[in-house]
Amino acid sequence: MRIPTYYLTVLLLSFSFECLAVKQIAIFSGQGNEYAKQMLVHATTIAFKPAKVVPIPIAEEKCDKKLSHIGTHSDLIITMGHDAFQRALHCTQQTPILASYIHHNVYHQLKEAHQPNTSRQIAALFLDPKIGSQYDLIEAVGKEMGFKPKLGILLSPLNQRLIPIIKKQADKRSLECLFVTVQSGEDPVQAWNGLLKQTNILLAIPDPKILNQHNARGMLLMAQRHRIPVIAYSKSFVNIGALAALYSTKKHITSEIIRLMHQYQAGEGFHFHGNYFSNQYTIAFNFHTGLVLGGDIKQKSQITQHLEWYEAS
């Protein structure tokens, strides 16, 4: 019987933390994370035994004495979501933080706004997929649909710091990549339409100024009309028309948090001030969109067979 990665990780690491100096871990969670919080509390309680794990739901108030007291007297704060990370920065001063369930651009915005030059130990496990893994998926789609990817990426000034990272990975693969930045006041839909005419596949990255709940359905429909596949970062976009999405589940993220903390305690590569991405993903695929685009993809395995790192979940 195959043991799921999440349970195997927690089980193995439960033997690794018994003699560690960590006495208390605070988990700050924002709204809408109840199931994920329960999973993380359960996993950390097992893995860090006998350390005390204290879950703290974040209310709307800016800060309170209980939040500050528990955070200050903990050895580590794990935050879930951007509001929880913001509150931890505001209410505590020195306790190390591992931010999770947060996108790359939001993390850097909050960190620079609250503690831009601090020596405080802060690290992040991003919701964003690794660029390299996204490129793997893009190339796999290209192979199955019979084209060499000419990639288009639309972004706002919020994500300018990503351009060198994305470009470096593209250059390694000789992947043609076109960036278009939508400045404040410009229409992202119009820019999207222009990009569709210059590329044959688009990568959507987390950016509320570009693809959001108000315009996503219309922009994805526009891509279908141009027969341009869109690779996204969330299953919700696949449900409304993106061809595919690469993303991490709550179980993936929980086991990744435990793994990173194990590396940190064991001195095996993890360090605070670092940025981390999950090594575990699943893929959502919209077969109807594939048909509309003229592809002959009937099973997800037609795509995943090209991905050496993919493990069905």
PDB file of N, CA, C and O in Angstrom, residues 11 90-91 96 111 129 136 169 176 178 253:
ATOM      1  N   LEU A  11       5.102  11.422   9.780  1.00  0.00           N
ATOM      2  CA  LEU A  11       5.482  10.249  10.557  1.00  0.00           C
ATOM      3  C   LEU A  11       6.993  10.179  10.742  1.00  0.00           C
ATOM      4  O   LEU A  11       7.493   9.960  11.850  1.00  0.00           O
ATOM      5  N   HIS A  90       3.500  43.161  12.745  1.00  0.00           N
ATOM      6  CA  HIS A  90       3.072  44.345  13.484  1.00  0.00           C
ATOM      7  C   HIS A  90       3.109  44.126  14.991  1.00  0.00           C
ATOM      8  O   HIS A  90       3.436  45.038  15.750  1.00  0.00           O
ATOM      9  N   CYS A  91       2.777  42.919  15.434  1.00  0.00           N
ATOM     10  CA  CYS A  91       2.558  42.665  16.861  1.00  0.00           C
ATOM     11  C   CYS A  91       3.749  42.056  17.585  1.00  0.00           C
ATOM     12  O   CYS A  91       3.761  42.005  18.814  1.00  0.00           O
ATOM     13  N   PRO A  96      11.293  34.536  15.287  1.00  0.00           N
ATOM     14  CA  PRO A  96      11.402  34.126  13.879  1.00  0.00           C
ATOM     15  C   PRO A  96      10.042  33.785  13.275  1.00  0.00           C
ATOM     16  O   PRO A  96       9.171  33.244  13.957  1.00  0.00           O
ATOM     17  N   LYS A 111       6.652  42.779   3.858  1.00  0.00           N
ATOM     18  CA  LYS A 111       7.930  42.768   4.573  1.00  0.00           C
ATOM     19  C   LYS A 111       8.641  44.103   4.436  1.00  0.00           C
ATOM     20  O   LYS A 111       9.170  44.652   5.411  1.00  0.00           O
ATOM     21  N   PRO A 129       3.938  28.497  -7.760  1.00  0.00           N
ATOM     22  CA  PRO A 129       4.751  27.355  -8.199  1.00  0.00           C
ATOM     23  C   PRO A 129       6.136  27.826  -8.627  1.00  0.00           C
ATOM     24  O   PRO A 129       6.344  28.987  -8.978  1.00  0.00           O
ATOM     25  N   ASP A 136       8.247  23.508 -17.323  1.00  0.00           N
ATOM     26  CA  ASP A 136       8.118  22.092 -17.681  1.00  0.00           C
ATOM     27  C   ASP A 136       6.718  21.798 -18.204  1.00  0.00           C
ATOM     28  O   ASP A 136       6.545  21.098 -19.206  1.00  0.00           O
ATOM     29  N   GLN A 169      15.391  31.719 -16.177  1.00  0.00           N
ATOM     30  CA  GLN A 169      14.942  30.344 -16.406  1.00  0.00           C
ATOM     31  C   GLN A 169      14.582  30.113 -17.873  1.00  0.00           C
ATOM     32  O   GLN A 169      14.846  29.040 -18.425  1.00  0.00           O
ATOM     33  N   GLU A 176      11.477  31.304 -25.798  1.00  0.00           N
ATOM     34  CA  GLU A 176      11.152  32.689 -26.154  1.00  0.00           C
ATOM     35  C   GLU A 176      10.058  33.204 -25.221  1.00  0.00           C
ATOM     36  O   GLU A 176       9.024  32.567 -25.037  1.00  0.00           O
ATOM     37  N   LEU A 178       7.940  36.783 -23.860  1.00  0.00           N
ATOM     38  CA  LEU A 178       7.600  38.194 -24.043  1.00  0.00           C
ATOM     39  C   LEU A 178       6.880  38.718 -22.801  1.00  0.00           C
ATOM     40  O   LEU A 178       5.861  38.168 -22.387  1.00  0.00           O
ATOM     41  N   ILE A 253       1.465  21.716   1.184  1.00  0.00           N
ATOM     42  CA  ILE A 253       2.057  22.847   1.886  1.00  0.00           C
ATOM     43  C   ILE A 253       2.393  22.483   3.326  1.00  0.00           C
ATOM     44  O   ILE A 253       3.457  22.834   3.849  1.00  0.00           O
TER      45      ILE A 253
END
